[in-house]
mmCIF file of C-alpha atoms and ligand atoms in Angstrom:
data_model
loop_
_atom_site.group_PDB
_atom_site.id
_atom_site.type_symbol
_atom_site.label_atom_id
_atom_site.label_comp_id
_atom_site.label_asym_id
_atom_site.label_seq_id
_atom_site.Cartn_x
_atom_site.Cartn_y
_atom_site.Cartn_z
ATOM 1 C CA MET A 29 16.770 -50.285 133.128
ATOM 2 C CA GLU A 30 14.898 -53.359 134.323
ATOM 3 C CA ALA A 31 12.128 -52.602 136.823
ATOM 4 C CA GLU A 32 13.231 -53.366 140.355
ATOM 5 C CA ARG A 33 11.907 -53.307 143.898
ATOM 6 C CA VAL A 34 13.700 -50.422 145.580
ATOM 7 C CA LEU A 35 13.853 -49.667 149.305
ATOM 8 C CA VAL A 36 14.038 -45.979 150.233
ATOM 9 C CA THR A 37 14.612 -45.376 153.938
ATOM 10 C CA GLY A 38 13.601 -41.889 155.029
ATOM 11 C CA GLY A 39 11.249 -41.837 152.028
ATOM 12 C CA GLY A 40 8.753 -39.651 153.861
ATOM 13 C CA GLY A 41 11.291 -36.839 154.049
ATOM 14 C CA PHE A 42 12.172 -34.011 151.707
ATOM 15 C CA LEU A 43 14.760 -35.736 149.504
ATOM 16 C CA GLY A 44 13.307 -39.236 149.912
ATOM 17 C CA SER A 45 9.901 -38.218 148.592
ATOM 18 C CA HIS A 46 11.430 -36.656 145.468
ATOM 19 C CA LEU A 47 13.567 -39.743 144.929
ATOM 20 C CA ILE A 48 10.446 -41.913 145.197
ATOM 21 C CA ASP A 49 8.694 -39.839 142.513
ATOM 22 C CA ARG A 50 11.616 -40.368 140.174
ATOM 23 C CA LEU A 51 11.842 -44.113 140.868
ATOM 24 C CA LEU A 52 8.103 -44.613 140.302
ATOM 25 C CA ASP A 53 8.307 -42.579 137.078
ATOM 26 C CA ALA A 54 11.105 -44.882 135.918
ATOM 27 C CA GLY A 55 8.808 -47.895 136.412
ATOM 28 C CA HIS A 56 10.250 -49.273 139.651
ATOM 29 C CA GLU A 57 8.399 -50.622 142.662
ATOM 30 C CA VAL A 58 9.158 -48.612 145.801
ATOM 31 C CA LEU A 59 9.105 -49.652 149.431
ATOM 32 C CA CYS A 60 9.248 -46.510 151.575
ATOM 33 C CA VAL A 61 10.375 -47.037 155.154
ATOM 34 C CA ASP A 62 10.073 -44.139 157.587
ATOM 35 C CA ASN A 63 9.344 -43.587 161.267
ATOM 36 C CA PHE A 64 8.071 -40.047 160.508
ATOM 37 C CA PHE A 65 10.429 -38.458 163.023
ATOM 38 C CA THR A 66 10.852 -35.477 160.694
ATOM 39 C CA GLY A 67 9.152 -36.575 157.485
ATOM 40 C CA SER A 68 5.422 -36.747 156.926
ATOM 41 C CA ARG A 69 2.794 -38.758 155.138
ATOM 42 C CA ALA A 70 1.891 -35.536 153.332
ATOM 43 C CA ASN A 71 5.145 -35.794 151.346
ATOM 44 C CA VAL A 72 4.046 -39.142 149.882
ATOM 45 C CA ARG A 73 0.274 -38.608 149.971
ATOM 46 C CA HIS A 74 0.161 -38.243 146.177
ATOM 47 C CA VAL A 75 1.582 -41.763 145.707
ATOM 48 C CA LEU A 76 -0.191 -43.591 148.541
ATOM 49 C CA ASN A 77 -2.569 -45.211 146.058
ATOM 50 C CA HIS A 78 0.071 -45.854 143.427
ATOM 51 C CA PRO A 79 0.060 -49.584 142.548
ATOM 52 C CA ARG A 80 3.868 -49.792 142.745
ATOM 53 C CA PHE A 81 4.225 -47.898 146.039
ATOM 54 C CA GLU A 82 4.230 -49.339 149.553
ATOM 55 C CA LEU A 83 4.658 -47.458 152.824
ATOM 56 C CA MET A 84 6.003 -49.069 155.996
ATOM 57 C CA ARG A 85 6.326 -47.250 159.316
ATOM 58 C CA HIS A 86 9.559 -48.539 160.787
ATOM 59 C CA ASP A 87 12.552 -47.196 162.707
ATOM 60 C CA VAL A 88 15.827 -48.176 160.996
ATOM 61 C CA THR A 89 17.594 -48.521 164.348
ATOM 62 C CA PHE A 90 15.761 -51.869 164.470
ATOM 63 C CA PRO A 91 16.485 -54.709 162.013
ATOM 64 C CA LEU A 92 14.340 -54.892 158.902
ATOM 65 C CA TYR A 93 13.483 -58.095 157.048
ATOM 66 C CA VAL A 94 12.241 -57.380 153.541
ATOM 67 C CA GLU A 95 13.068 -58.549 150.018
ATOM 68 C CA VAL A 96 14.308 -55.795 147.700
ATOM 69 C CA ASP A 97 16.744 -55.327 144.794
ATOM 70 C CA ARG A 98 18.527 -52.174 145.999
ATOM 71 C CA ILE A 99 18.574 -49.747 148.906
ATOM 72 C CA TYR A 100 18.795 -45.974 149.176
ATOM 73 C CA ASN A 101 19.522 -45.225 152.850
ATOM 74 C CA LEU A 102 18.303 -41.691 153.541
ATOM 75 C CA ALA A 103 16.746 -42.104 156.992
ATOM 76 C CA CYS A 104 18.170 -39.458 159.316
ATOM 77 C CA PRO A 105 16.964 -36.062 160.495
ATOM 78 C CA ALA A 106 18.926 -33.535 158.440
ATOM 79 C CA SER A 107 18.334 -30.084 159.850
ATOM 80 C CA PRO A 108 20.250 -28.854 162.906
ATOM 81 C CA ILE A 109 17.053 -28.133 164.888
ATOM 82 C CA HIS A 110 15.747 -31.639 164.291
ATOM 83 C CA TYR A 111 18.950 -33.589 164.729
ATOM 84 C CA GLN A 112 19.791 -31.701 167.933
ATOM 85 C CA ARG A 113 16.354 -32.321 169.435
ATOM 86 C CA ASP A 114 17.264 -35.941 170.297
ATOM 87 C CA PRO A 115 20.996 -36.241 169.589
ATOM 88 C CA VAL A 116 21.261 -39.795 170.896
ATOM 89 C CA GLN A 117 18.517 -40.939 168.529
ATOM 90 C CA THR A 118 20.289 -39.063 165.698
ATOM 91 C CA ILE A 119 23.574 -40.898 166.100
ATOM 92 C CA LYS A 120 21.716 -44.191 166.640
ATOM 93 C CA THR A 121 19.830 -43.614 163.398
ATOM 94 C CA SER A 122 23.065 -43.035 161.486
ATOM 95 C CA VAL A 123 25.083 -45.855 163.033
ATOM 96 C CA LEU A 124 22.528 -48.552 163.872
ATOM 97 C CA GLY A 125 20.522 -47.618 160.777
ATOM 98 C CA ALA A 126 23.631 -48.127 158.640
ATOM 99 C CA ILE A 127 24.425 -51.451 160.326
ATOM 100 C CA ASN A 128 20.868 -52.708 159.845
ATOM 101 C CA MET A 129 20.599 -51.608 156.213
ATOM 102 C CA LEU A 130 24.097 -52.918 155.397
ATOM 103 C CA GLY A 131 23.144 -56.222 157.028
ATOM 104 C CA LEU A 132 20.072 -56.355 154.807
ATOM 105 C CA ALA A 133 22.154 -55.544 151.699
ATOM 106 C CA LYS A 134 24.672 -58.217 152.690
ATOM 107 C CA ARG A 135 22.011 -60.916 153.115
ATOM 108 C CA LEU A 136 20.425 -60.018 149.766
ATOM 109 C CA HIS A 137 23.707 -59.297 147.890
ATOM 110 C CA ILE A 138 22.337 -55.997 146.603
ATOM 111 C CA PRO A 139 23.728 -52.490 146.027
ATOM 112 C CA ILE A 140 23.200 -49.895 148.746
ATOM 113 C CA LEU A 141 23.594 -46.131 148.628
ATOM 114 C CA GLN A 142 24.269 -43.981 151.670
ATOM 115 C CA ALA A 143 23.061 -40.385 151.865
ATOM 116 C CA SER A 144 26.107 -38.824 153.489
ATOM 117 C CA THR A 145 26.723 -35.144 153.844
ATOM 118 C CA SER A 146 29.083 -32.244 153.392
ATOM 119 C CA GLU A 147 28.994 -32.078 157.209
ATOM 120 C CA VAL A 148 31.651 -34.813 157.202
ATOM 121 C CA TYR A 149 34.027 -31.969 156.233
ATOM 122 C CA GLY A 150 32.976 -30.018 159.359
ATOM 123 C CA ASP A 151 34.206 -26.430 159.392
ATOM 124 C CA PRO A 152 36.572 -26.996 156.467
ATOM 125 C CA GLU A 153 40.131 -25.708 156.119
ATOM 126 C CA VAL A 154 40.149 -26.697 152.451
ATOM 127 C CA HIS A 155 38.034 -24.743 150.008
ATOM 128 C CA PRO A 156 36.294 -25.909 147.880
ATOM 129 C CA GLN A 157 35.995 -29.325 149.476
ATOM 130 C CA THR A 158 37.240 -32.331 147.500
ATOM 131 C CA GLU A 159 36.457 -35.926 148.448
ATOM 132 C CA GLU A 160 40.098 -36.431 149.515
ATOM 133 C CA TYR A 161 39.758 -33.874 152.307
ATOM 134 C CA TRP A 162 39.276 -35.622 155.688
ATOM 135 C CA GLY A 163 37.476 -32.753 157.362
ATOM 136 C CA LYS A 164 37.688 -30.736 160.546
ATOM 137 C CA VAL A 165 34.935 -31.956 162.811
ATOM 138 C CA ASN A 166 34.405 -31.272 166.500
ATOM 139 C CA PRO A 167 33.755 -34.707 168.081
ATOM 140 C CA ILE A 168 31.993 -33.342 171.186
ATOM 141 C CA GLY A 169 29.960 -30.338 170.000
ATOM 142 C CA ILE A 170 26.254 -29.904 169.412
ATOM 143 C CA ARG A 171 26.548 -30.824 165.709
ATOM 144 C CA SER A 172 28.655 -33.927 166.447
ATOM 145 C CA CYS A 173 25.711 -36.335 166.797
ATOM 146 C CA TYR A 174 25.015 -35.705 163.122
ATOM 147 C CA ASP A 175 28.514 -35.110 161.732
ATOM 148 C CA GLU A 176 30.208 -37.961 163.588
ATOM 149 C CA GLY A 177 27.190 -40.231 163.073
ATOM 150 C CA LYS A 178 27.458 -39.704 159.321
ATOM 151 C CA ARG A 179 31.231 -40.194 159.419
ATOM 152 C CA ALA A 180 30.809 -43.481 161.327
ATOM 153 C CA ALA A 181 28.180 -44.549 158.792
ATOM 154 C CA GLU A 182 30.668 -43.919 155.967
ATOM 155 C CA THR A 183 33.230 -46.038 157.861
ATOM 156 C CA LEU A 184 30.693 -48.856 158.130
ATOM 157 C CA PHE A 185 29.886 -48.654 154.419
ATOM 158 C CA PHE A 186 33.549 -48.929 153.465
ATOM 159 C CA ASP A 187 34.215 -51.725 155.966
ATOM 160 C CA TYR A 188 31.284 -53.743 154.601
ATOM 161 C CA HIS A 189 32.675 -53.099 151.128
ATOM 162 C CA ARG A 190 36.195 -54.272 152.060
ATOM 163 C CA GLN A 191 35.141 -57.096 154.375
ATOM 164 C CA ASN A 192 32.091 -58.437 152.548
ATOM 165 C CA GLY A 193 32.556 -57.194 148.994
ATOM 166 C CA LEU A 194 29.319 -55.234 149.251
ATOM 167 C CA ASP A 195 28.465 -52.883 146.360
ATOM 168 C CA VAL A 196 28.265 -49.590 148.255
ATOM 169 C CA LYS A 197 27.821 -46.039 146.979
ATOM 170 C CA VAL A 198 28.366 -42.999 149.165
ATOM 171 C CA ILE A 199 27.018 -39.619 148.097
ATOM 172 C CA ARG A 200 28.079 -36.514 150.024
ATOM 173 C CA ILE A 201 25.146 -34.166 149.685
ATOM 174 C CA PHE A 202 25.671 -30.421 149.995
ATOM 175 C CA ASN A 203 22.871 -28.038 151.058
ATOM 176 C CA THR A 204 19.825 -28.885 148.979
ATOM 177 C CA TYR A 205 16.514 -27.052 148.823
ATOM 178 C CA GLY A 206 13.172 -27.231 147.073
ATOM 179 C CA PRO A 207 9.471 -27.942 147.555
ATOM 180 C CA ARG A 208 8.591 -30.289 150.472
ATOM 181 C CA MET A 209 11.304 -28.978 152.763
ATOM 182 C CA ASP A 210 9.813 -28.848 156.237
ATOM 183 C CA MET A 211 8.626 -25.326 156.968
ATOM 184 C CA ASN A 212 9.690 -25.576 160.635
ATOM 185 C CA ASP A 213 13.020 -27.336 160.379
ATOM 186 C CA GLY A 214 15.039 -24.151 160.759
ATOM 187 C CA ARG A 215 17.099 -24.540 157.590
ATOM 188 C CA VAL A 216 18.085 -21.288 156.059
ATOM 189 C CA VAL A 217 16.189 -21.478 152.759
ATOM 190 C CA SER A 218 12.870 -22.471 154.360
ATOM 191 C CA ASN A 219 13.322 -19.985 157.225
ATOM 192 C CA PHE A 220 14.052 -17.039 154.939
ATOM 193 C CA ILE A 221 11.215 -17.804 152.503
ATOM 194 C CA VAL A 222 8.595 -18.336 155.207
ATOM 195 C CA GLN A 223 9.725 -15.210 157.072
ATOM 196 C CA ALA A 224 9.575 -13.188 153.840
ATOM 197 C CA LEU A 225 6.120 -14.501 152.952
ATOM 198 C CA ARG A 226 4.816 -13.641 156.422
ATOM 199 C CA GLY A 227 6.449 -10.210 156.367
ATOM 200 C CA GLU A 228 8.478 -11.147 159.456
ATOM 201 C CA PRO A 229 12.140 -10.122 159.901
ATOM 202 C CA ILE A 230 14.632 -12.343 158.065
ATOM 203 C CA THR A 231 16.901 -13.854 160.729
ATOM 204 C CA ILE A 232 20.557 -13.874 159.700
ATOM 205 C CA TYR A 233 22.798 -15.710 162.150
ATOM 206 C CA GLY A 234 26.199 -14.109 162.689
ATOM 207 C CA ASP A 235 27.310 -11.389 160.274
ATOM 208 C CA GLY A 236 25.771 -13.127 157.266
ATOM 209 C CA ASN A 237 29.112 -13.466 155.488
ATOM 210 C CA GLN A 238 29.255 -17.245 155.991
ATOM 211 C CA THR A 239 28.688 -19.083 152.705
ATOM 212 C CA ARG A 240 26.764 -22.095 151.480
ATOM 213 C CA SER A 241 26.191 -23.505 147.992
ATOM 214 C CA PHE A 242 22.567 -24.414 147.330
ATOM 215 C CA CYS A 243 21.553 -27.253 145.047
ATOM 216 C CA TYR A 244 18.022 -27.562 143.698
ATOM 217 C CA VAL A 245 16.407 -30.882 144.635
ATOM 218 C CA ASP A 246 15.867 -32.075 141.020
ATOM 219 C CA ASP A 247 19.583 -31.742 140.280
ATOM 220 C CA LEU A 248 20.492 -33.548 143.481
ATOM 221 C CA ILE A 249 18.177 -36.505 142.841
ATOM 222 C CA ASP A 250 19.566 -36.795 139.323
ATOM 223 C CA GLY A 251 23.091 -37.105 140.793
ATOM 224 C CA MET A 252 21.938 -39.656 143.355
ATOM 225 C CA ILE A 253 20.308 -41.880 140.721
ATOM 226 C CA ARG A 254 23.354 -41.610 138.470
ATOM 227 C CA LEU A 255 25.618 -42.688 141.344
ATOM 228 C CA MET A 256 23.411 -45.713 142.020
ATOM 229 C CA GLY A 257 23.754 -46.600 138.342
ATOM 230 C CA THR A 258 27.570 -46.745 138.353
ATOM 231 C CA GLU A 259 29.454 -50.029 137.975
ATOM 232 C CA PRO A 260 29.831 -52.200 141.138
ATOM 233 C CA GLY A 261 33.469 -51.253 141.833
ATOM 234 C CA PHE A 262 32.682 -47.565 142.094
ATOM 235 C CA THR A 263 31.960 -46.640 145.698
ATOM 236 C CA GLY A 264 32.503 -42.899 145.867
ATOM 237 C CA PRO A 265 32.360 -40.924 148.105
ATOM 238 C CA VAL A 266 31.139 -38.384 145.573
ATOM 239 C CA ASN A 267 30.258 -34.776 146.294
ATOM 240 C CA VAL A 268 26.936 -33.747 144.801
ATOM 241 C CA GLY A 269 25.938 -30.133 145.188
ATOM 242 C CA ASN A 270 25.893 -26.824 143.408
ATOM 243 C CA PRO A 271 29.315 -25.134 143.443
ATOM 244 C CA VAL A 272 27.916 -21.604 143.124
ATOM 245 C CA GLU A 273 28.554 -20.056 146.524
ATOM 246 C CA PHE A 274 26.390 -17.430 148.235
ATOM 247 C CA THR A 275 26.661 -15.573 151.526
ATOM 248 C CA MET A 276 23.593 -15.725 153.781
ATOM 249 C CA LYS A 277 23.213 -11.991 153.214
ATOM 250 C CA GLU A 278 23.007 -12.557 149.443
ATOM 251 C CA LEU A 279 20.487 -15.341 149.970
ATOM 252 C CA ALA A 280 18.335 -13.072 152.155
ATOM 253 C CA GLU A 281 18.427 -10.357 149.490
ATOM 254 C CA ALA A 282 17.456 -12.823 146.729
ATOM 255 C CA VAL A 283 14.524 -14.134 148.785
ATOM 256 C CA ILE A 284 13.286 -10.603 149.579
ATOM 257 C CA ARG A 285 13.503 -9.660 145.899
ATOM 258 C CA LEU A 286 11.763 -12.791 144.577
ATOM 259 C CA THR A 287 8.952 -12.713 147.128
ATOM 260 C CA GLY A 288 8.494 -8.951 146.834
ATOM 261 C CA SER A 289 8.505 -8.887 150.625
ATOM 262 C CA ALA A 290 8.816 -5.822 152.842
ATOM 263 C CA SER A 291 10.691 -7.876 155.477
ATOM 264 C CA THR A 292 13.686 -6.319 157.185
ATOM 265 C CA ILE A 293 16.864 -8.179 158.164
ATOM 266 C CA GLU A 294 17.532 -9.035 161.814
ATOM 267 C CA TYR A 295 20.934 -10.290 162.995
ATOM 268 C CA ARG A 296 21.062 -13.082 165.602
ATOM 269 C CA PRO A 297 24.012 -14.879 167.280
ATOM 270 C CA LEU A 298 25.811 -17.506 165.211
ATOM 271 C CA PRO A 299 25.155 -21.060 166.484
ATOM 272 C CA GLN A 300 28.107 -23.076 167.840
ATOM 273 C CA ASP A 301 30.325 -24.829 165.251
ATOM 274 C CA ASP A 302 28.513 -23.184 162.340
ATOM 275 C CA PRO A 303 30.786 -23.733 159.294
ATOM 276 C CA ARG A 304 32.054 -20.439 157.839
ATOM 277 C CA GLN A 305 32.125 -21.551 154.251
ATOM 278 C CA ARG A 306 31.106 -24.508 152.183
ATOM 279 C CA LYS A 307 31.353 -25.242 148.496
ATOM 280 C CA PRO A 308 31.740 -28.592 146.759
ATOM 281 C CA ASP A 309 34.407 -29.495 144.269
ATOM 282 C CA ILE A 310 32.255 -31.530 141.868
ATOM 283 C CA SER A 311 34.934 -32.662 139.398
ATOM 284 C CA LEU A 312 34.554 -36.300 140.453
ATOM 285 C CA ALA A 313 30.764 -36.219 139.908
ATOM 286 C CA GLY A 314 31.424 -34.717 136.461
ATOM 287 C CA GLU A 315 33.963 -37.378 135.579
ATOM 288 C CA LYS A 316 32.275 -40.487 137.041
ATOM 289 C CA LEU A 317 28.577 -39.622 136.824
ATOM 290 C CA GLY A 318 28.580 -37.190 133.903
ATOM 291 C CA TRP A 319 26.686 -34.950 136.327
ATOM 292 C CA GLU A 320 26.513 -31.235 136.870
ATOM 293 C CA PRO A 321 23.734 -29.076 138.311
ATOM 294 C CA HIS A 322 21.533 -27.140 135.877
ATOM 295 C CA VAL A 323 19.199 -25.093 138.060
ATOM 296 C CA PRO A 324 20.495 -21.659 139.121
ATOM 297 C CA LEU A 325 19.458 -20.386 142.563
ATOM 298 C CA GLU A 326 16.809 -17.955 141.295
ATOM 299 C CA ASP A 327 15.146 -20.628 139.121
ATOM 300 C CA GLY A 328 15.027 -23.054 142.032
ATOM 301 C CA LEU A 329 13.852 -20.490 144.553
ATOM 302 C CA LYS A 330 10.750 -19.689 142.482
ATOM 303 C CA PRO A 331 9.009 -23.117 142.746
ATOM 304 C CA THR A 332 10.201 -23.346 146.345
ATOM 305 C CA ILE A 333 8.603 -19.983 147.144
ATOM 306 C CA ASP A 334 5.375 -21.117 145.383
ATOM 307 C CA TYR A 335 5.356 -24.258 147.535
ATOM 308 C CA PHE A 336 5.761 -22.343 150.789
ATOM 309 C CA ARG A 337 3.231 -19.740 149.666
ATOM 310 C CA SER A 338 0.633 -22.514 149.294
ATOM 311 C CA LEU A 339 1.365 -23.630 152.872
ATOM 312 C CA VAL A 340 1.482 -20.148 154.394
ATOM 313 C CA GLU A 341 -1.779 -19.135 152.728
ATOM 314 C CA ALA A 342 -3.552 -22.415 153.538
HETATM 315 P P1 NAD B 419 14.317 -35.094 156.161
HETATM 316 O O1 NAD B 419 14.397 -34.854 157.625
HETATM 317 O O2 NAD B 419 13.268 -34.368 155.386
HETATM 318 O O3 NAD B 419 14.156 -36.634 155.859
HETATM 319 C C1 NAD B 419 14.694 -37.637 156.663
HETATM 320 C C2 NAD B 419 13.660 -38.740 156.794
HETATM 321 O O4 NAD B 419 14.203 -39.795 157.617
HETATM 322 C C3 NAD B 419 12.382 -38.259 157.492
HETATM 323 O O5 NAD B 419 11.251 -38.657 156.744
HETATM 324 C C4 NAD B 419 12.434 -38.945 158.859
HETATM 325 O O6 NAD B 419 11.165 -39.162 159.406
HETATM 326 C C5 NAD B 419 13.193 -40.224 158.525
HETATM 327 N N1 NAD B 419 13.839 -40.806 159.693
HETATM 328 C C6 NAD B 419 14.588 -40.190 160.637
HETATM 329 N N2 NAD B 419 15.016 -41.082 161.545
HETATM 330 C C7 NAD B 419 14.533 -42.295 161.150
HETATM 331 C C8 NAD B 419 14.613 -43.606 161.695
HETATM 332 N N3 NAD B 419 15.301 -43.851 162.820
HETATM 333 N N4 NAD B 419 13.988 -44.602 161.032
HETATM 334 C C9 NAD B 419 13.275 -44.366 159.895
HETATM 335 N N5 NAD B 419 13.153 -43.150 159.352
HETATM 336 C C10 NAD B 419 13.788 -42.136 159.976
HETATM 337 O O7 NAD B 419 15.753 -34.779 155.556
HETATM 338 P P2 NAD B 419 16.254 -34.703 154.038
HETATM 339 O O8 NAD B 419 16.687 -33.336 153.788
HETATM 340 O O9 NAD B 419 15.271 -35.346 153.133
HETATM 341 O O10 NAD B 419 17.549 -35.619 154.124
HETATM 342 C C11 NAD B 419 17.563 -36.957 153.671
HETATM 343 C C12 NAD B 419 18.965 -37.534 153.832
HETATM 344 O O11 NAD B 419 19.883 -36.751 153.090
HETATM 345 C C13 NAD B 419 19.442 -37.537 155.289
HETATM 346 O O12 NAD B 419 20.164 -38.721 155.515
HETATM 347 C C14 NAD B 419 20.354 -36.350 155.341
HETATM 348 O O13 NAD B 419 21.347 -36.513 156.315
HETATM 349 C C15 NAD B 419 20.924 -36.305 153.940
HETATM 350 N N6 NAD B 419 21.353 -34.940 153.576
HETATM 351 C C16 NAD B 419 20.439 -33.961 153.269
HETATM 352 C C17 NAD B 419 20.889 -32.681 152.946
HETATM 353 C C18 NAD B 419 19.951 -31.569 152.564
HETATM 354 O O14 NAD B 419 20.415 -30.451 152.291
HETATM 355 N N7 NAD B 419 18.654 -31.769 152.515
HETATM 356 C C19 NAD B 419 22.257 -32.406 152.950
HETATM 357 C C20 NAD B 419 23.144 -33.419 153.294
HETATM 358 C C21 NAD B 419 22.679 -34.694 153.584
HETATM 359 N N1 UDP B 420 21.052 -19.449 159.048
HETATM 360 C C1 UDP B 420 20.668 -18.124 159.160
HETATM 361 N N2 UDP B 420 19.379 -17.845 159.493
HETATM 362 C C2 UDP B 420 18.444 -18.813 159.680
HETATM 363 C C3 UDP B 420 18.830 -20.172 159.547
HETATM 364 C C4 UDP B 420 20.155 -20.462 159.236
HETATM 365 O O1 UDP B 420 21.477 -17.213 158.969
HETATM 366 O O2 UDP B 420 17.276 -18.458 159.963
HETATM 367 C C5 UDP B 420 22.444 -19.741 158.663
HETATM 368 C C6 UDP B 420 23.139 -20.788 159.533
HETATM 369 O O3 UDP B 420 23.719 -20.193 160.672
HETATM 370 C C7 UDP B 420 24.185 -21.314 158.570
HETATM 371 C C8 UDP B 420 23.496 -21.229 157.203
HETATM 372 O O4 UDP B 420 22.415 -20.305 157.372
HETATM 373 O O5 UDP B 420 25.314 -20.488 158.558
HETATM 374 C C9 UDP B 420 22.928 -22.549 156.709
HETATM 375 O O6 UDP B 420 22.164 -23.110 157.752
HETATM 376 P P1 UDP B 420 21.320 -24.458 157.592
HETATM 377 O O7 UDP B 420 20.803 -24.802 158.951
HETATM 378 O O8 UDP B 420 20.333 -24.318 156.487
HETATM 379 O O9 UDP B 420 22.356 -25.553 157.077
HETATM 380 P P2 UDP B 420 23.832 -26.015 157.546
HETATM 381 O O10 UDP B 420 24.379 -25.077 158.597
HETATM 382 O O11 UDP B 420 23.638 -27.383 158.059
HETATM 383 O O12 UDP B 420 24.596 -25.911 156.286
#
């Protein structure tokens, strides 16, 4: 592929920083835009001096005037603790951020990809979730700032596509994990690993029978780049995630085994609107992107545990 100048919003975050590595490796120039609400310079420290990398501190709720060839819009806090800390800012980031980035894509006539989420399915009544399913989302709960913000962003992407002929791509990301997740963002994989490494009790919310399907970051980024590479008429939405489903109890047991920890399990109340089960149907990603995940949970947990061990022991 021809080298391009690529804008990654939220590039200082977990997924954004891995995407940037892959884009730089492929020979592209990268403009990373981030307000560091949840991300950090540490995630991109290793590329700060790269000749094809540029970092701009900017909040996507404000317009952005730059010249680029394509946009990956990832800016948005992703973990419940972070997105519930300032819910108004969360929904503004999704909605105003989408409007600003779509406006930029429209002016430049360039493709734009939206990092959407399995949360658009809410607490699903359909299992596994296909892209046709419209979801069961509480519009007024504590997760709504994120779920409804992401749903409104999808609406905006499709309206810009219909109204302005914009080349949009919407990826619905299911739970993803790997090195550079924020240690304090409260997500289950980082919580369990850090608790295990510190010998603290592993906190399972509810009875631990709720399920999630965990995708290793390298697989996810591969799917995202493949979606961006599809022909202009293909918009998605496309589910990208690992369809192998685990209960939180099984995850806790795997983490204890792989870390060799003596941690015990402690049960805590289930947060409001916590989805009971989640698993992607990835047939569309297989058909349109030729994509499927390759990294089983144990193989992905190992480098993730090594990453957190380096932080915990630092
Ligand atoms: P993250 O919190 O690590 O990264 C998000 C980045 O966006 C951070 O660097 C943050 O500082 C930045 N940001 C937040 N608000 C901003 C604003 N107003 N202006 C500019 N930058 C802003 O989260 P992540 O896990 O890397 O998620 C990246 C994207 O993928 C998010 O849009 C998220 O909703 C989506 N997603 C992630 C997952 C997952 O499992 N990690 C699942 C579904 C969807
Ligand atoms: N969870 C848990 N213990 C923790 C953190 C999370 O049992 O210390 C549960 C949480 O209630 C949910 C699942 O793990 O059922 C996944 O939570 P996470 O916040 O990682 O992602 P999401 O709910 O957004 O899928």
